[in-house]
Amino acid sequence: MNNLATDGKILFGREESSAEETELFRYLQEAFAAGRLKPGLSVELPAKSQVNNVAGMKQKLKEFQNNLEWIERLDLTNAPAPAAPGMELEGEDDVHNDFTRELRFYRQAQASVLEGIPRLQALDIQTKRPEDYFAEMAKSDDHMKRVREKLLEKQMSIDRREKVRKQRDLRKYGKKVQQEVLLKRQKEKKEMLESVKRYRKGQQDKIDFLNDLDDKSEKPRNKQQRDNKKNRINKKREFKNKKFGFGGQKKRSKMNTASSAGDMSDFNPRLHQKKAGKPKAKMANKRPGKSKRMKNKNKKR
């Protein structure tokens, strides 16, 4: 307190501007002189006495109490409703137990409903909301529209992340399966090569590994399967043959040979041979020439 002045004009490093601060400064000086100041406290205050003034509280209640009808107040004072079978609480209620406290609130609300509904019905007041009743919303339609759009956007983002996660898991699973297949093929190839080496060195007399290889392959094993595979139509090969031909030499492909020159299978005498002396068949509706058409036109004039 080296900044405190004894004349009361400077307090905590600044000039005083009111009489209340000066009075406070004098009070602190007196408390310090009497030894009532302790570390951590400016001054030790005397303990306040607690008084239960029931008469005063009732007087204050009458001052702001309004004698209104019950329909305007809707207040109820009653005991909690009986507990359901199996939900009875043994001993005194513990206010620090959350479950017990919430259950007591629930039973109190039940008792209020059981008493309040009959009183409202006796006053001819409806207690059930009509089905076509539309309550006024606290928020505007534009605000709710923005909220709905935000929720939809959030849901779409969640769905998008879920879809990406599933695709990532599928890719991981596909890679895992592919690696397992490659490892299996490498293992089979290694076993077959080792069997071949042992057979060449004379360490193995049987060639069962070749039979296993034939079983794993997709080649036909009997005559019927070979015939079915041979007679099967290859659509891809058929389309290429139709588009590009069957291969081989393309030059001089249209030249006549002895066999092609002597082939008369495509010759039709009715079309390609005309008998001599037979007059030509006249067309039924043959159009006249231009000179005849002009003469006919001049005659009509």
Tab-separated table of C-alpha atoms in Angstrom:
chain	number	residue	atom	x	y	z
A	1	MET	CA	0.000	0.000	0.000
A	2	ASN	CA	2.806	2.364	-0.850
A	3	ASN	CA	0.532	4.262	-3.253
A	4	LEU	CA	-1.914	5.192	-0.470
A	5	ALA	CA	-1.742	8.830	0.681
A	6	THR	CA	-2.586	9.799	4.239
A	7	ASP	CA	-4.639	12.824	3.205
A	8	GLY	CA	-7.065	10.675	1.170
A	9	LYS	CA	-6.503	12.464	-2.115
A	10	ILE	CA	-4.667	9.621	-3.939
A	11	LEU	CA	-5.908	6.007	-3.797
A	12	PHE	CA	-4.264	3.081	-5.688
A	13	GLY	CA	-2.217	5.361	-7.900
A	14	ARG	CA	-5.007	7.729	-9.072
A	15	GLU	CA	-6.717	10.874	-7.750
A	16	GLU	CA	-9.981	10.596	-5.857
A	17	SER	CA	-13.068	12.045	-7.502
A	18	SER	CA	-15.885	11.189	-5.055
A	19	ALA	CA	-16.635	11.323	-1.366
A	20	GLU	CA	-17.524	7.587	-1.263
A	21	GLU	CA	-14.007	6.512	-2.177
A	22	THR	CA	-12.579	8.861	0.435
A	23	GLU	CA	-14.856	7.325	3.071
A	24	LEU	CA	-13.783	3.840	1.964
A	25	PHE	CA	-10.149	4.833	2.314
A	26	ARG	CA	-10.713	6.102	5.891
A	27	TYR	CA	-12.578	2.894	6.742
A	28	LEU	CA	-9.636	0.820	5.530
A	29	GLN	CA	-7.233	2.914	7.591
A	30	GLU	CA	-9.319	2.375	10.708
A	31	ALA	CA	-9.578	-1.395	10.038
A	32	PHE	CA	-5.810	-1.585	9.552
A	33	ALA	CA	-5.184	0.291	12.779
A	34	ALA	CA	-7.569	-2.011	14.690
A	35	GLY	CA	-5.894	-5.142	13.248
A	36	ARG	CA	-8.985	-6.398	11.467
A	37	LEU	CA	-7.260	-6.721	8.053
A	38	LYS	CA	-6.010	-10.223	7.165
A	39	PRO	CA	-3.935	-11.567	4.235
A	40	GLY	CA	-6.128	-12.108	1.184
A	41	LEU	CA	-8.976	-9.962	2.475
A	42	SER	CA	-9.550	-6.247	2.425
A	43	VAL	CA	-11.593	-6.411	5.621
A	44	GLU	CA	-13.260	-9.171	7.572
A	45	LEU	CA	-17.020	-8.684	7.494
A	46	PRO	CA	-19.206	-9.893	10.334
A	47	ALA	CA	-21.344	-12.989	9.638
A	48	LYS	CA	-24.903	-12.288	8.606
A	49	SER	CA	-27.694	-13.729	10.682
A	50	GLN	CA	-30.387	-15.703	8.833
A	51	VAL	CA	-33.918	-14.831	9.862
A	52	ASN	CA	-37.022	-16.791	8.821
A	53	ASN	CA	-39.514	-13.911	8.736
A	54	VAL	CA	-42.750	-15.783	7.922
A	55	ALA	CA	-45.010	-12.809	8.645
A	56	GLY	CA	-42.976	-10.549	6.358
A	57	MET	CA	-43.056	-13.075	3.504
A	58	LYS	CA	-46.841	-13.461	3.829
A	59	GLN	CA	-47.214	-9.700	3.738
A	60	LYS	CA	-45.124	-9.479	0.546
A	61	LEU	CA	-47.202	-12.291	-0.955
A	62	LYS	CA	-50.414	-10.345	-0.329
A	63	GLU	CA	-48.909	-7.272	-1.972
A	64	PHE	CA	-48.343	-8.875	-5.391
A	65	GLN	CA	-51.028	-11.556	-5.198
A	66	ASN	CA	-53.982	-11.177	-7.587
A	67	ASN	CA	-57.272	-12.851	-6.717
A	68	LEU	CA	-57.916	-14.298	-10.188
A	69	GLU	CA	-60.117	-17.237	-11.099
A	70	TRP	CA	-58.601	-20.680	-11.427
A	71	ILE	CA	-59.006	-20.742	-15.219
A	72	GLU	CA	-56.667	-17.739	-15.385
A	73	ARG	CA	-54.102	-19.259	-13.025
A	74	LEU	CA	-54.261	-23.031	-13.759
A	75	ASP	CA	-52.318	-23.823	-10.592
A	76	LEU	CA	-52.655	-27.158	-8.806
A	77	THR	CA	-51.381	-28.277	-5.433
A	78	ASN	CA	-51.512	-32.023	-4.877
A	79	ALA	CA	-49.509	-35.016	-3.740
A	80	PRO	CA	-47.678	-37.265	-6.256
A	81	ALA	CA	-49.681	-40.018	-7.974
A	82	PRO	CA	-49.299	-43.590	-6.671
A	83	ALA	CA	-46.287	-45.423	-8.062
A	84	ALA	CA	-46.757	-48.184	-10.642
A	85	PRO	CA	-46.511	-51.808	-9.462
A	86	GLY	CA	-42.882	-52.735	-9.006
A	87	MET	CA	-41.724	-49.101	-8.997
A	88	GLU	CA	-42.222	-48.385	-5.294
A	89	LEU	CA	-39.251	-46.722	-3.637
A	90	GLU	CA	-38.107	-48.030	-0.277
A	91	GLY	CA	-37.083	-45.581	2.413
A	92	GLU	CA	-36.895	-41.810	2.112
A	93	ASP	CA	-36.533	-40.065	-1.220
A	94	ASP	CA	-32.984	-39.052	-2.024
A	95	VAL	CA	-32.917	-35.636	-3.727
A	96	HIS	CA	-29.401	-36.302	-5.049
A	97	ASN	CA	-30.532	-39.434	-6.914
A	98	ASP	CA	-31.396	-38.354	-10.463
A	99	PHE	CA	-33.634	-41.341	-11.189
A	100	THR	CA	-35.643	-40.908	-7.980
A	101	ARG	CA	-36.031	-37.173	-8.542
A	102	GLU	CA	-37.190	-37.534	-12.164
A	103	LEU	CA	-39.630	-40.289	-11.173
A	104	ARG	CA	-41.129	-38.011	-8.501
A	105	PHE	CA	-41.551	-35.225	-11.103
A	106	TYR	CA	-43.309	-37.715	-13.379
A	107	ARG	CA	-45.702	-38.862	-10.651
A	108	GLN	CA	-46.392	-35.224	-9.701
A	109	ALA	CA	-47.296	-34.434	-13.334
A	110	GLN	CA	-49.581	-37.475	-13.462
A	111	ALA	CA	-51.468	-36.331	-10.365
A	112	SER	CA	-51.846	-32.816	-11.833
A	113	VAL	CA	-53.286	-34.244	-15.072
A	114	LEU	CA	-55.723	-36.483	-13.205
A	115	GLU	CA	-57.010	-33.503	-11.242
A	116	GLY	CA	-56.798	-30.779	-13.905
A	117	ILE	CA	-58.521	-32.545	-16.847
A	118	PRO	CA	-61.844	-33.123	-14.981
A	119	ARG	CA	-61.868	-29.504	-13.775
A	120	LEU	CA	-61.346	-28.224	-17.336
A	121	GLN	CA	-64.093	-30.516	-18.660
A	122	ALA	CA	-66.448	-29.265	-15.928
A	123	LEU	CA	-65.861	-25.720	-17.249
A	124	ASP	CA	-66.668	-26.866	-20.852
A	125	ILE	CA	-63.113	-26.229	-22.034
A	126	GLN	CA	-61.739	-28.475	-24.768
A	127	THR	CA	-58.605	-30.343	-23.818
A	128	LYS	CA	-57.963	-32.097	-27.156
A	129	ARG	CA	-56.542	-30.272	-30.134
A	130	PRO	CA	-58.598	-30.566	-33.381
A	131	GLU	CA	-57.063	-32.585	-36.200
A	132	ASP	CA	-57.186	-29.602	-38.591
A	133	TYR	CA	-55.507	-27.258	-36.118
A	134	PHE	CA	-52.402	-25.505	-37.415
A	135	ALA	CA	-50.271	-23.886	-34.746
A	136	GLU	CA	-48.272	-20.798	-35.591
A	137	MET	CA	-44.611	-21.647	-35.909
A	138	ALA	CA	-42.014	-19.693	-33.992
A	139	LYS	CA	-39.763	-19.667	-37.072
A	140	SER	CA	-40.670	-18.408	-40.550
A	141	ASP	CA	-41.086	-20.642	-43.595
A	142	ASP	CA	-37.947	-19.210	-45.194
A	143	HIS	CA	-35.924	-20.087	-42.124
A	144	MET	CA	-37.304	-23.637	-42.037
A	145	LYS	CA	-36.582	-23.967	-45.764
A	146	ARG	CA	-32.950	-23.081	-45.166
A	147	VAL	CA	-32.815	-25.530	-42.272
A	148	ARG	CA	-34.298	-28.272	-44.487
A	149	GLU	CA	-31.778	-27.539	-47.257
A	150	LYS	CA	-28.967	-27.682	-44.721
A	151	LEU	CA	-30.192	-31.042	-43.423
A	152	LEU	CA	-30.516	-32.428	-46.961
A	153	GLU	CA	-27.032	-31.223	-47.826
A	154	LYS	CA	-25.660	-32.854	-44.698
A	155	GLN	CA	-27.475	-36.126	-45.486
A	156	MET	CA	-26.156	-36.101	-49.066
A	157	SER	CA	-22.640	-35.524	-47.753
A	158	ILE	CA	-23.006	-38.474	-45.384
A	159	ASP	CA	-24.331	-40.697	-48.203
A	160	ARG	CA	-21.485	-39.591	-50.477
A	161	ARG	CA	-18.877	-40.435	-47.849
A	162	GLU	CA	-20.544	-43.796	-47.216
A	163	LYS	CA	-20.533	-44.591	-50.936
A	164	VAL	CA	-16.861	-43.651	-51.261
A	165	ARG	CA	-16.034	-45.788	-48.240
A	166	LYS	CA	-17.850	-48.797	-49.728
A	167	GLN	CA	-16.066	-48.377	-53.063
A	168	ARG	CA	-12.732	-48.142	-51.251
A	169	ASP	CA	-13.502	-51.321	-49.313
A	170	LEU	CA	-14.510	-53.091	-52.545
A	171	ARG	CA	-11.273	-52.039	-54.219
A	172	LYS	CA	-9.295	-53.285	-51.256
A	173	TYR	CA	-11.191	-56.590	-51.326
A	174	GLY	CA	-10.685	-56.913	-55.105
A	175	LYS	CA	-6.954	-56.282	-54.770
A	176	LYS	CA	-6.763	-58.807	-51.964
A	177	VAL	CA	-8.542	-61.467	-54.033
A	178	GLN	CA	-6.346	-60.694	-57.044
A	179	GLN	CA	-3.202	-61.035	-54.960
A	180	GLU	CA	-4.425	-64.344	-53.551
A	181	VAL	CA	-5.105	-65.662	-57.068
A	182	LEU	CA	-1.667	-64.553	-58.290
A	183	LEU	CA	0.027	-66.140	-55.290
A	184	LYS	CA	-1.913	-69.349	-55.879
A	185	ARG	CA	-0.873	-69.457	-59.547
A	186	GLN	CA	2.748	-68.780	-58.671
A	187	LYS	CA	2.648	-71.553	-56.082
A	188	GLU	CA	1.145	-74.049	-58.571
A	189	LYS	CA	3.724	-73.068	-61.203
A	190	LYS	CA	6.551	-73.474	-58.724
A	191	GLU	CA	5.274	-76.918	-57.644
A	192	MET	CA	4.940	-78.037	-61.263
A	193	LEU	CA	8.498	-76.902	-62.123
A	194	GLU	CA	9.863	-78.703	-59.061
A	195	SER	CA	7.994	-81.864	-60.110
A	196	VAL	CA	9.466	-81.595	-63.620
A	197	LYS	CA	12.973	-81.194	-62.169
A	198	ARG	CA	12.534	-84.227	-59.927
A	199	TYR	CA	11.230	-86.258	-62.866
A	200	ARG	CA	14.219	-85.291	-65.009
A	201	LYS	CA	16.667	-86.209	-62.247
A	202	GLY	CA	14.932	-89.565	-61.766
A	203	GLN	CA	13.714	-88.744	-58.308
A	204	GLN	CA	10.116	-89.188	-59.442
A	205	ASP	CA	8.779	-91.955	-61.695
A	206	LYS	CA	5.154	-90.876	-62.096
A	207	ILE	CA	3.991	-87.899	-64.114
A	208	ASP	CA	0.805	-87.271	-62.210
A	209	PHE	CA	1.486	-83.533	-62.202
A	210	LEU	CA	0.742	-83.446	-65.940
A	211	ASN	CA	-2.654	-85.040	-65.317
A	212	ASP	CA	-3.341	-82.428	-62.643
A	213	LEU	CA	-2.401	-79.732	-65.130
A	214	ASP	CA	-4.775	-81.204	-67.721
A	215	ASP	CA	-7.556	-81.310	-65.143
A	216	LYS	CA	-7.062	-77.662	-64.284
A	217	SER	CA	-7.050	-76.569	-67.921
A	218	GLU	CA	-10.219	-76.029	-69.885
A	219	LYS	CA	-9.256	-78.329	-72.774
A	220	PRO	CA	-11.820	-81.015	-73.735
A	221	ARG	CA	-10.932	-84.488	-72.493
A	222	ASN	CA	-13.040	-86.651	-74.817
A	223	LYS	CA	-14.158	-86.783	-78.458
A	224	GLN	CA	-17.633	-85.426	-77.819
A	225	GLN	CA	-16.305	-82.324	-76.079
A	226	ARG	CA	-13.796	-81.761	-78.879
A	227	ASP	CA	-16.541	-82.069	-81.505
A	228	ASN	CA	-18.785	-79.646	-79.611
A	229	LYS	CA	-15.960	-77.132	-79.360
A	230	LYS	CA	-15.166	-77.540	-83.049
A	231	ASN	CA	-18.783	-77.090	-84.170
A	232	ARG	CA	-19.291	-74.087	-81.931
A	233	ILE	CA	-19.827	-70.878	-83.928
A	234	ASN	CA	-17.342	-68.143	-83.217
A	235	LYS	CA	-19.298	-64.958	-83.840
A	236	LYS	CA	-16.206	-62.780	-83.675
A	237	ARG	CA	-14.337	-64.877	-86.237
A	238	GLU	CA	-17.405	-65.022	-88.477
A	239	PHE	CA	-17.776	-61.216	-88.454
A	240	LYS	CA	-14.106	-60.690	-89.304
A	241	ASN	CA	-14.264	-63.247	-92.142
A	242	LYS	CA	-17.286	-61.484	-93.542
A	243	LYS	CA	-15.603	-58.072	-93.333
A	244	PHE	CA	-11.996	-58.860	-94.336
A	245	GLY	CA	-12.218	-62.225	-96.091
A	246	PHE	CA	-10.442	-65.454	-95.254
A	247	GLY	CA	-6.893	-64.243	-95.727
A	248	GLY	CA	-4.430	-65.387	-98.331
A	249	GLN	CA	-3.570	-63.782	-101.644
A	250	LYS	CA	-5.901	-61.028	-102.841
A	251	LYS	CA	-4.285	-60.260	-106.209
A	252	ARG	CA	-5.625	-61.945	-109.368
A	253	SER	CA	-8.527	-63.310	-107.400
A	254	LYS	CA	-10.967	-62.557	-110.269
A	255	MET	CA	-8.917	-64.108	-113.094
A	256	ASN	CA	-10.484	-67.016	-114.998
A	257	THR	CA	-9.090	-70.464	-114.732
A	258	ALA	CA	-9.847	-73.613	-116.695
A	259	SER	CA	-12.390	-74.718	-114.141
A	260	SER	CA	-14.068	-71.304	-113.859
A	261	ALA	CA	-14.239	-70.912	-117.642
A	262	GLY	CA	-15.876	-74.281	-118.047
A	263	ASP	CA	-18.370	-73.698	-115.255
A	264	MET	CA	-21.823	-73.087	-116.823
A	265	SER	CA	-23.887	-73.351	-113.663
A	266	ASP	CA	-24.783	-69.657	-113.703
A	267	PHE	CA	-25.772	-69.606	-117.397
A	268	ASN	CA	-29.518	-69.226	-118.106
A	269	PRO	CA	-30.505	-69.687	-121.771
A	270	ARG	CA	-33.755	-67.744	-121.388
A	271	LEU	CA	-31.941	-64.673	-120.211
A	272	HIS	CA	-28.567	-64.874	-121.890
A	273	GLN	CA	-29.455	-66.484	-125.287
A	274	LYS	CA	-31.773	-65.029	-127.979
A	275	LYS	CA	-33.146	-67.113	-130.827
A	276	ALA	CA	-32.598	-65.782	-134.350
A	277	GLY	CA	-35.650	-64.676	-136.440
A	278	LYS	CA	-37.922	-64.147	-133.482
A	279	PRO	CA	-39.383	-60.578	-133.475
A	280	LYS	CA	-38.944	-58.455	-130.396
A	281	ALA	CA	-41.881	-58.272	-128.092
A	282	LYS	CA	-43.373	-54.803	-128.253
A	283	MET	CA	-44.040	-52.973	-125.062
A	284	ALA	CA	-47.728	-52.479	-124.333
A	285	ASN	CA	-47.474	-48.855	-123.206
A	286	LYS	CA	-44.528	-47.643	-125.268
A	287	ARG	CA	-44.161	-43.873	-125.251
A	288	PRO	CA	-43.979	-42.290	-128.763
A	289	GLY	CA	-40.939	-40.363	-129.818
A	290	LYS	CA	-40.530	-36.651	-129.619
A	291	SER	CA	-41.352	-35.957	-133.332
A	292	LYS	CA	-44.566	-37.953	-133.112
A	293	ARG	CA	-45.552	-36.178	-129.933
A	294	MET	CA	-45.056	-32.789	-131.675
A	295	LYS	CA	-47.126	-33.879	-134.711
A	296	ASN	CA	-49.941	-35.061	-132.464
A	297	LYS	CA	-49.813	-31.784	-130.602
A	298	ASN	CA	-50.046	-29.730	-133.883
A	299	LYS	CA	-52.965	-31.775	-135.133
A	300	LYS	CA	-54.969	-31.013	-132.009
A	301	ARG	CA	-54.549	-27.307	-132.672
